[in-house]
XYZ file of C-alpha atoms in Angstrom:
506
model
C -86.018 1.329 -15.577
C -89.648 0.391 -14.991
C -91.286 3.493 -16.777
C -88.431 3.264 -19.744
C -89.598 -0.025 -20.471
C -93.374 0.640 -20.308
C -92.436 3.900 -22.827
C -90.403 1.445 -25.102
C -93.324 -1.002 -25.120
C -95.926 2.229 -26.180
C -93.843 3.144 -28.664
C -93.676 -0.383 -30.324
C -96.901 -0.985 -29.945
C -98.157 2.597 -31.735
C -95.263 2.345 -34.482
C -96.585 1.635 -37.885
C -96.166 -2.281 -39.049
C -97.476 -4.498 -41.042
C -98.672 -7.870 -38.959
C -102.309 -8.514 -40.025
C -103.935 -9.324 -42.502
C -106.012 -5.909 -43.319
C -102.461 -4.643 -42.962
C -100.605 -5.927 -45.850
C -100.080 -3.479 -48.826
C -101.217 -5.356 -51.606
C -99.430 -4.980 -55.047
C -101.440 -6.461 -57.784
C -99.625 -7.306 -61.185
C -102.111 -7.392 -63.963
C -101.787 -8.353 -68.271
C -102.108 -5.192 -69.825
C -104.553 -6.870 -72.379
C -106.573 -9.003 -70.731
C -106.811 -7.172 -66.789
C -106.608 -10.119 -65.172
C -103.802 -11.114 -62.393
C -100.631 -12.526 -63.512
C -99.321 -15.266 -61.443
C -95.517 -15.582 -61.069
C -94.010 -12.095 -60.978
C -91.452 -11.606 -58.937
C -90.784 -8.233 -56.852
C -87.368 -7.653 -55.203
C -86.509 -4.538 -53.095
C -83.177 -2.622 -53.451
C -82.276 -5.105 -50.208
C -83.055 -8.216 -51.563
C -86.277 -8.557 -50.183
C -88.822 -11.121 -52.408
C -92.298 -11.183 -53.185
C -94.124 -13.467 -55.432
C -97.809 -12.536 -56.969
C -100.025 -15.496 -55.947
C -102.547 -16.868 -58.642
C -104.490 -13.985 -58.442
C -101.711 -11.625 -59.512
C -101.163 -10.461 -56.145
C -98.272 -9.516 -53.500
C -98.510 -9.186 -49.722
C -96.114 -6.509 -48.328
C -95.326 -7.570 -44.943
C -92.185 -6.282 -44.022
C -92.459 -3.478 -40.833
C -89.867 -1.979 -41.919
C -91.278 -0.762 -45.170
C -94.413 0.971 -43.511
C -94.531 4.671 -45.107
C -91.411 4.232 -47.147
C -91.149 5.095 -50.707
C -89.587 1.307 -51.946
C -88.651 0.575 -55.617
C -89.540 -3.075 -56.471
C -87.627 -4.596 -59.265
C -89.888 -6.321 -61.418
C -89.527 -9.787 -63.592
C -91.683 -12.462 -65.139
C -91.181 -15.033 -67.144
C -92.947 -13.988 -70.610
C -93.552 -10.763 -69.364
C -92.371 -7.486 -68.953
C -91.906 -4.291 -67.433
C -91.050 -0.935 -69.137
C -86.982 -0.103 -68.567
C -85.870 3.380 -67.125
C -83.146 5.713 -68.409
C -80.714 3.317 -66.694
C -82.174 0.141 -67.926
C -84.077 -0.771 -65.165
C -87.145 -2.342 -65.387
C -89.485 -1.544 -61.952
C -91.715 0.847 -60.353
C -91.388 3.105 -56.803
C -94.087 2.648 -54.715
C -95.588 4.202 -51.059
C -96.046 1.464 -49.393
C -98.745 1.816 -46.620
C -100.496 -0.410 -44.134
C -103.880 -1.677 -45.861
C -103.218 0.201 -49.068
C -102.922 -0.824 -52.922
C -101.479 -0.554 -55.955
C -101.892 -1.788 -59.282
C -98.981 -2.659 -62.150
C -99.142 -3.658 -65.727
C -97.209 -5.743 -67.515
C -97.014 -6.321 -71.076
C -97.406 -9.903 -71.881
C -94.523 -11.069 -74.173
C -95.571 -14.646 -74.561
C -98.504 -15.873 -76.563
C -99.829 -18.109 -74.029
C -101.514 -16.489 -70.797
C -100.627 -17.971 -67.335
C -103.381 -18.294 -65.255
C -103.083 -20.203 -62.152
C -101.066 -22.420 -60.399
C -102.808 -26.118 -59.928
C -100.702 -28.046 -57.277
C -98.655 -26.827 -54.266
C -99.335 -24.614 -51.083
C -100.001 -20.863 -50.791
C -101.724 -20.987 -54.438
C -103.702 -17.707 -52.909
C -101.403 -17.224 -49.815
C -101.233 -13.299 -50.872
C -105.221 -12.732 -51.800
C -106.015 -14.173 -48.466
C -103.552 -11.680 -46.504
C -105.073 -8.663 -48.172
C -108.399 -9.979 -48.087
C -109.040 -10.636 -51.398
C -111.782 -13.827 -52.634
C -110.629 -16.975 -53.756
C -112.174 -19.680 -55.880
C -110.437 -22.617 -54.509
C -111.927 -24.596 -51.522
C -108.600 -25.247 -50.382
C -106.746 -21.805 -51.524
C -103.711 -22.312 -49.001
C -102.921 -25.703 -48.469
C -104.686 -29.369 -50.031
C -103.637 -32.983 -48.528
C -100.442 -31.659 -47.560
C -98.832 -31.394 -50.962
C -96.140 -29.072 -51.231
C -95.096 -29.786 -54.838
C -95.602 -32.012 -57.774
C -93.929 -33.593 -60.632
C -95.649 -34.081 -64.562
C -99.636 -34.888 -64.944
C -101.594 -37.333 -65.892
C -105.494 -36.981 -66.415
C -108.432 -38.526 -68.221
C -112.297 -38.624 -67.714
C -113.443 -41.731 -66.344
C -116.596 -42.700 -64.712
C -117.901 -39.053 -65.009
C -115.281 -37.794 -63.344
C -111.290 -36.150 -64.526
C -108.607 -38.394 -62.443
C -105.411 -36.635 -62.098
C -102.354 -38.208 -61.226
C -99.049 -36.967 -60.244
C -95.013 -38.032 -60.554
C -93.032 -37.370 -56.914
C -94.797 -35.396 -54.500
C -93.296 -33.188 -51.542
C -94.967 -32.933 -48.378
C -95.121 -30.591 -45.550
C -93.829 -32.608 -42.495
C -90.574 -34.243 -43.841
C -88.198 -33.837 -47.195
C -89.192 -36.843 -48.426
C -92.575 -37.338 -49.814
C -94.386 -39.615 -51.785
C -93.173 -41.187 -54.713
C -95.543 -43.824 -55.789
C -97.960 -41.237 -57.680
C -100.703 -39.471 -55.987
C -103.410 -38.943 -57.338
C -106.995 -36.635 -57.383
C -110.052 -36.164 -58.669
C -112.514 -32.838 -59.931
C -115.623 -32.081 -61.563
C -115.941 -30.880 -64.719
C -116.949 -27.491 -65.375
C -119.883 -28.408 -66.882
C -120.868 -30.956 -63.652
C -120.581 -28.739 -61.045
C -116.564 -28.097 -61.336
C -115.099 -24.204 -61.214
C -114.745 -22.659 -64.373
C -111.264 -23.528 -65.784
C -110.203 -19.948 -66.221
C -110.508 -19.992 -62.527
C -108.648 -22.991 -61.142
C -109.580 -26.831 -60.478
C -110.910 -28.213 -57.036
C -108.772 -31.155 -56.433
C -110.189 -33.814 -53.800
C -107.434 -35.964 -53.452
C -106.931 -39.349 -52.102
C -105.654 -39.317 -48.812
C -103.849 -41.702 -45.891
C -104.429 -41.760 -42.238
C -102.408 -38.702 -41.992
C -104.354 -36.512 -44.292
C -101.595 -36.578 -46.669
C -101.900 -37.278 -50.578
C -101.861 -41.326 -50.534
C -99.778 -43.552 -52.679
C -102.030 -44.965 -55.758
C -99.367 -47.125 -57.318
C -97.054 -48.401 -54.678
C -95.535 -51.170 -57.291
C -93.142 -53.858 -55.359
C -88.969 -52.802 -55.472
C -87.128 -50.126 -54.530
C -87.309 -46.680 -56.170
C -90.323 -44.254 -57.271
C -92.934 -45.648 -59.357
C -94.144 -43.117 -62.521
C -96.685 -44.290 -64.197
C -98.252 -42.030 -67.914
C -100.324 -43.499 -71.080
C -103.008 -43.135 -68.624
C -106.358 -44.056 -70.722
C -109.914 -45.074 -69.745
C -111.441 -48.283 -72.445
C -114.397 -49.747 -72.185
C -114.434 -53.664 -72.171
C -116.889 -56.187 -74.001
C -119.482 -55.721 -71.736
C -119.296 -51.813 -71.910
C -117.812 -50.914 -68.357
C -115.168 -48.345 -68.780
C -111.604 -49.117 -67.377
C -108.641 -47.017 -66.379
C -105.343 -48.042 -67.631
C -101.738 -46.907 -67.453
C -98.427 -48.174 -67.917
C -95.841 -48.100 -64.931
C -92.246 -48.053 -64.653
C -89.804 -48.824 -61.404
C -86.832 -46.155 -61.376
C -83.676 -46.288 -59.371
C -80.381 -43.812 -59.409
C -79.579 -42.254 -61.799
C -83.161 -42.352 -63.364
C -82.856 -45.660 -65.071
C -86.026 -47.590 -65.602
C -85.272 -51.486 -64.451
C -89.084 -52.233 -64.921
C -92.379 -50.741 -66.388
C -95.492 -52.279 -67.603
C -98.959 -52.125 -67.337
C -101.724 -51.665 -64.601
C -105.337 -50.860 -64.073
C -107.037 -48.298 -61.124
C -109.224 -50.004 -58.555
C -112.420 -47.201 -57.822
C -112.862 -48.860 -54.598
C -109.294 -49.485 -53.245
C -108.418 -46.055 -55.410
C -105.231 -47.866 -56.354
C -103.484 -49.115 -59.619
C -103.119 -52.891 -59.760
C -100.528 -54.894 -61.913
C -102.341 -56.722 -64.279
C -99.099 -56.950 -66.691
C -94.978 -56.978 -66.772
C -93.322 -55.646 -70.023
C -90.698 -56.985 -71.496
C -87.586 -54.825 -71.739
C -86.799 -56.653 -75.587
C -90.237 -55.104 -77.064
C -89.223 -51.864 -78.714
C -92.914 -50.113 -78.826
C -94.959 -50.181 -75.791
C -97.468 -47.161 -74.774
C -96.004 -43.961 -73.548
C -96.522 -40.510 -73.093
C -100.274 -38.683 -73.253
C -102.695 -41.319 -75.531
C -104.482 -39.810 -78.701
C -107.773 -41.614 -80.133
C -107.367 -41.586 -83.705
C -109.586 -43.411 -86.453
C -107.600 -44.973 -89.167
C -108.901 -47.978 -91.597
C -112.086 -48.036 -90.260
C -110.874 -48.676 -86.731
C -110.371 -46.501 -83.782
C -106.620 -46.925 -82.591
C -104.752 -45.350 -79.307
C -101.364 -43.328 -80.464
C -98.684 -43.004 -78.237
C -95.034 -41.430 -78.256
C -92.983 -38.634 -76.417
C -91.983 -36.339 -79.240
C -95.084 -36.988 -81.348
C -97.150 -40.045 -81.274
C -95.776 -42.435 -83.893
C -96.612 -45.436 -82.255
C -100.334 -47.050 -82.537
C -102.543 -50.412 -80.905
C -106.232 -51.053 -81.346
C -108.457 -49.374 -79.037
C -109.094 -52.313 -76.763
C -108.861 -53.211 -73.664
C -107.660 -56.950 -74.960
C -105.057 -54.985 -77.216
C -103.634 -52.581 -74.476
C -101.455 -55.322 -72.960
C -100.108 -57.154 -75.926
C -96.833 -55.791 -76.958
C -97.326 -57.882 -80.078
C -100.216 -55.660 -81.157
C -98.137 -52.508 -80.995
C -96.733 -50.889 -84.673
C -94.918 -47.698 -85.162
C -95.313 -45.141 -88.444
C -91.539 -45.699 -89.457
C -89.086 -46.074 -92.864
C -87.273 -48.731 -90.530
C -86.790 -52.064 -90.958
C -84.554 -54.919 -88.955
C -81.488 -54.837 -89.473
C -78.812 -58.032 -90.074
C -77.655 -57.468 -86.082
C -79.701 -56.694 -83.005
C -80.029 -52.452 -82.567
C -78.669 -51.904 -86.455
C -81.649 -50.733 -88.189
C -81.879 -50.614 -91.768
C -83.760 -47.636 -93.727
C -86.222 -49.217 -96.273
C -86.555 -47.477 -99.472
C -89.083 -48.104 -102.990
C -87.724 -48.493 -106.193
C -86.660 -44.884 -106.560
C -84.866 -44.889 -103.782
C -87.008 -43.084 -101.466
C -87.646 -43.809 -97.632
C -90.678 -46.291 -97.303
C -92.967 -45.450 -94.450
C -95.604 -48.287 -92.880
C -96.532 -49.359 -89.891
C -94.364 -51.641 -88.507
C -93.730 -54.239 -85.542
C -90.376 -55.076 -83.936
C -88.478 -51.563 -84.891
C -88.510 -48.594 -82.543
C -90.186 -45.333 -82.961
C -88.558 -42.500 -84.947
C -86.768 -39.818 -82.753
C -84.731 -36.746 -83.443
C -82.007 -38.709 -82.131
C -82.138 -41.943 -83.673
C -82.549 -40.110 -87.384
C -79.171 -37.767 -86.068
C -77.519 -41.254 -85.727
C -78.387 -42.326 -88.625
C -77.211 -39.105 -90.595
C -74.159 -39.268 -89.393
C -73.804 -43.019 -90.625
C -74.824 -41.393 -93.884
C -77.556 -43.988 -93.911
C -80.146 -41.421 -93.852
C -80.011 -37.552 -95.902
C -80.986 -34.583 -93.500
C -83.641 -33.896 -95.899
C -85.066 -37.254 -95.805
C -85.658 -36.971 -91.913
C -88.654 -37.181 -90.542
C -88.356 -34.223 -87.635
C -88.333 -31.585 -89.952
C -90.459 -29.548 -86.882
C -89.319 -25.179 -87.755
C -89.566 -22.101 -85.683
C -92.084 -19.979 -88.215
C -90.474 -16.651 -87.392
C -86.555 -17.648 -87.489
C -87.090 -20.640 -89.942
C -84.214 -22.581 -87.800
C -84.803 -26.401 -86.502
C -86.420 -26.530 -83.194
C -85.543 -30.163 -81.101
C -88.846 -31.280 -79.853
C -88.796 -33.243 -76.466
C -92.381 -33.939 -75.290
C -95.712 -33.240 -76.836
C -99.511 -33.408 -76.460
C -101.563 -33.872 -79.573
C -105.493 -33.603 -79.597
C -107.986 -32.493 -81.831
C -109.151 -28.952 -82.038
C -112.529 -28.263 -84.054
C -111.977 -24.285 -84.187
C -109.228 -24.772 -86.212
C -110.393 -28.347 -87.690
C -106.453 -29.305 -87.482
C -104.907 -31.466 -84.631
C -102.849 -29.545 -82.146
C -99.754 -29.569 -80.674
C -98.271 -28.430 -77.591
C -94.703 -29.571 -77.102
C -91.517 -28.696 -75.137
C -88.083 -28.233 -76.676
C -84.436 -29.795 -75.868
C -81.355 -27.082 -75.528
C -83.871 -24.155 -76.827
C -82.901 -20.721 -74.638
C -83.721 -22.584 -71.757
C -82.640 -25.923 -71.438
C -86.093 -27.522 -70.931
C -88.561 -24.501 -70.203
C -90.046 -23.452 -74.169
C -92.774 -24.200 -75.221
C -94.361 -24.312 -78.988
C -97.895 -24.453 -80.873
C -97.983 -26.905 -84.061
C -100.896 -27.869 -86.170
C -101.239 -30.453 -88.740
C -103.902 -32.616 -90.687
C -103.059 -35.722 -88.803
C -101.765 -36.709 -84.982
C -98.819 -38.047 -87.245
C -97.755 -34.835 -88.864
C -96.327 -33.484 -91.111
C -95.253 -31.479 -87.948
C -93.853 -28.631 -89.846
C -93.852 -25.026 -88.214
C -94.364 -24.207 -84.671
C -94.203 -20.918 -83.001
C -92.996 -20.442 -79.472
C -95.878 -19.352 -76.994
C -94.394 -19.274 -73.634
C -90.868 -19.084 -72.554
C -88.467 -18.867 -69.323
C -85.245 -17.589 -68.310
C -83.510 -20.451 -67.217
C -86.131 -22.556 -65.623
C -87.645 -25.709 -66.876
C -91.075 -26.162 -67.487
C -91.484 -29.682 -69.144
C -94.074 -32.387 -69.489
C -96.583 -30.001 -71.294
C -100.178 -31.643 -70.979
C -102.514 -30.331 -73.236
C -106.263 -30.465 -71.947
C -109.185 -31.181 -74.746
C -112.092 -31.384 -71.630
C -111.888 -28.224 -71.453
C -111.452 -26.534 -74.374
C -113.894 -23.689 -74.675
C -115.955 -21.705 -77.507
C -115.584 -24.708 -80.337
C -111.908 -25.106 -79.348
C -110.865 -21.089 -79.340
C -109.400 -21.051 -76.070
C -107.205 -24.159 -75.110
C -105.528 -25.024 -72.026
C -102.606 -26.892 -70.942
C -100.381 -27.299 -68.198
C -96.372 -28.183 -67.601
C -93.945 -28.568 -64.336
C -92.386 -25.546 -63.260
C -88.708 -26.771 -61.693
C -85.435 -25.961 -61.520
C -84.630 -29.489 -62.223
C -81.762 -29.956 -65.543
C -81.961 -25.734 -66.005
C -78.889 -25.395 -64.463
C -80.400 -22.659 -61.892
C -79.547 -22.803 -58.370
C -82.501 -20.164 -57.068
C -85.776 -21.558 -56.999
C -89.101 -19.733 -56.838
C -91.070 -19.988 -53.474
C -93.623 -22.301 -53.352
C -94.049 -22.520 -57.399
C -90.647 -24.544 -57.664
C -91.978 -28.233 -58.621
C -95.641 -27.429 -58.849
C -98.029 -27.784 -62.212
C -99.068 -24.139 -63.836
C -102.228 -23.772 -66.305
C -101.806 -21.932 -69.173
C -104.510 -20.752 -71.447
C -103.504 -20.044 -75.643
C -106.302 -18.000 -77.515
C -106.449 -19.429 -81.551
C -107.491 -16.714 -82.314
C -104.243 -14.822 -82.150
C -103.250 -13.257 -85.081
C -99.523 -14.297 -84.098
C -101.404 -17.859 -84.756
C -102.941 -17.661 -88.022
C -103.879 -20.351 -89.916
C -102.191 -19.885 -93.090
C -98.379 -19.850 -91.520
C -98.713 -23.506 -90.718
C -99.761 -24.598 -93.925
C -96.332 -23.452 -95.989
């Protein structure tokens, strides 16, 4: 029995395997036009058997079993694809062998490129198993975050401050949910290039894990967004953002405003909104000149609503106005549509009266107040001419293209929160007109789109923006190893033909 054993343990020991590093058969995924590394691709055996390309476009076979086999690997990407065969399947058979390679291309259906994932673990999990270099100082793992929810960021003090919505950790299912936050270097300062990924150093606790920056009194998460940095009177610059309490099922019982201590690295509450004020700041803050005066904009869908660009300003409610046709109605929530003489709808900026939404001008269509024609959301797919239901946007300025941009997420589009459009127009206000989809996903959400103006590169050419990748309101029950709730950057080149100028302006 002795010698069968010591024959059995030979054998194992000489049989081929995969168990080390230099080991791993590395499949790397490429865009067939630009040669770089897709992130995101998934590749399934005929056994169910999952791999996901890490942000360097690569996949670490690891499976013993595999070891001199010929395997197909099924092959899907969201915004990509893979040639079909004769039978309509899209994948490629490959001889899988310890320490060796292959390489697959994929045609890049979106217009957008995906580049990296930002947040999460494993972000090069696969490159460092086949031995591949990484440009992250933390490539595997970074303060223990697992996952995170929608971004906030703005320079201040030299530096870009990120902050985050709930966070998952690695010890225990429940992680932190009173925003953590980070900071980096821009590129220019020191900071990796941004087509390579972002060095986050974030604030930590005792434990190593990402801390809690805004740990606002009363039960439920605390979210905070309008995060903007304003200098005061006597020129120091400030960070700002406005907060909100949430309990089940996501209802808001409290938000308002508070400012980031450098030295404690926490938010403070320097102000309490009142739930009766219909305009308050929101969303991602755009600096906009109007009247000889520099003004913040805020909104969700696109940024109607606008205060002075003062710290003193920030927290007054009463300072806020909105770009609207509405007017107060005789009762409290019936809003009355204001028209001129000819009986058109009277836009100016107005106090007391909440912004315009798709839904709020739907209402009032169907109380034949308002004509579909006379709506403001008039926002168009260019290639199908149908109406396209925006949900959140960024706006910013883009001097390639001497327009402002857009990048927005739609409601109910083929996914139910996971398109994403490119709009330009001659004001942060609109007309928002025609947008053409650049990235799309089958059945996944990606939502929250934050566009990035630092670092825009060659004049504004190359733009890049990032979203929350999450099964969350999709309606899909599989969720993608360790990208599911994580932030992905995404890079859009203006100078697209499939972006050209002239379609926007019709």
């Amino acid at each position: 029995m002795r010698n069968i054993a010591c024959l059995l343990l030979i054998a194992w020991c000489c049989a081929p395997r995969l168990s080390l590093a230099g080991d791993c058969f590395q499949i790397r995924v490429i865009d067939a036009a630009t040669k770089r590394g897709i992130p995101l691709v998934e590749l399934k055996t005929v056994n169910e058997i999952q791999y996901v390309t890490d942000s360097n476009g690569i996949a670490a076979v690891n499976e013993p079993g595999l070891v001199n086999q010929e395997v197909y690997f099924f092959i899907r990407s969201h915004g990509y694809e893979y040639p079909a065969d004769g039978f309509g399947y899209r994948g490629k058979k490959l001889k899988v062998t310890s320490g060796g390679n292959a390489v697959l291309e994929l045609k890049r259906i979106n217009v957008a490129e995906r580049l990296y994932r930002i947040t999460g673990g494993g972000i090069y999990r696969d490159s460092l198993l086949t031995g591949e270099p990484v440009p992250l100082k933390d490539p595997v793992l970074n303060a223990q975050v697992l996952g995170s929810d929608s971004v906030q960021n703005t320079l201040f003090q030299g530096r870009v401050y990120w902050f985050w919505g709930d966070t998952n950790r690695t010890s225990y299912p429940l992680g932190n949910f009173q925003v953590p936050g980070a900071v980096s270097e821009l590129p220019e300062r020191g900071g990796l290039p941004i087509e390579r990924g972002i060095n986050l150093e974030y604030f930590v606790d005792e434990s190593g894990f990402a801390s809690q920056t805004c740990p606002m009194p009363g039960p439920g998460p605390t979210w905070i967004d309008a995060l903007v940095t304003l200098q005061d009177e006597s020129g120091r610059e400030r960070l700002f953002a406005k907060y909100v309490k949430v309990k089940a099922p996501l209802t808001v019982y409290e938000r308002g405003l508070v400012e980031f201590n450098s030295e404690t690295n926490r938010f403070e509450k320097r102000k309490t909104f009142s739930f009766d004020a219909p305009l308050y700041p929101v969303g991602h803050p755009v600096w906009y000149e109007m009247e000889g005066r520099d003004y913040l904009l805020f909104g969700l869908e696109i940024p109607l609503i606008r205060v002075p660009a003062t710290v003193e300003a920030l927290g007054e409610l009463s300072e806020y106005e909105t770009y609207s046709y509405l007017q107060p109605g005789a009762k409290k929530g019936l809003w009355t549509v204001d028209r001129d003489d000819q009986g058109h709808v009277k836009y100016a900026w107005r106090k007391g009266v909440p912004p315009l939404s798709y839904d709020l001008e739907q209402r009032l269509i169907d109380e034949r107040r308002l004509q579909p024609e006379e709506a403001f959301f008039q926002f168009r797919d260019l290639k199908t001419k149908q109406h396209v239901q925006l949900h959140n946007s960024s706006v910013a300025w883009n001097a390639y293209r001497g327009k402002w941009t857009m990048i927005a997420s739609q409601k109910n589009g083929t996914s139910m929160l996971g398109e994403i459009w490119y709009s330009e127009a001659d004001s942060p206000l609109g007309p928002w007109k025609w947008g053409r989809k650049i990235v799309t996903h089958d059945r996944y959400s990606f939502y929250n789109p934050k566009q990035h103006p630092l670092f825009a590169r060659e004049n504004g050419r190359l733009i890049y923006f990032e979203g929350t990748y999450t099964t969350l309101f999709s309606g899909n029950k599989v969720k993608t190893p360790r990208y599911d709730y994580n932030q992905i950057m995404y890079r859009l080149d203006l100078s697209d033909p499939r972006l050209a100028a002239d379609q926007f302006a019709q």
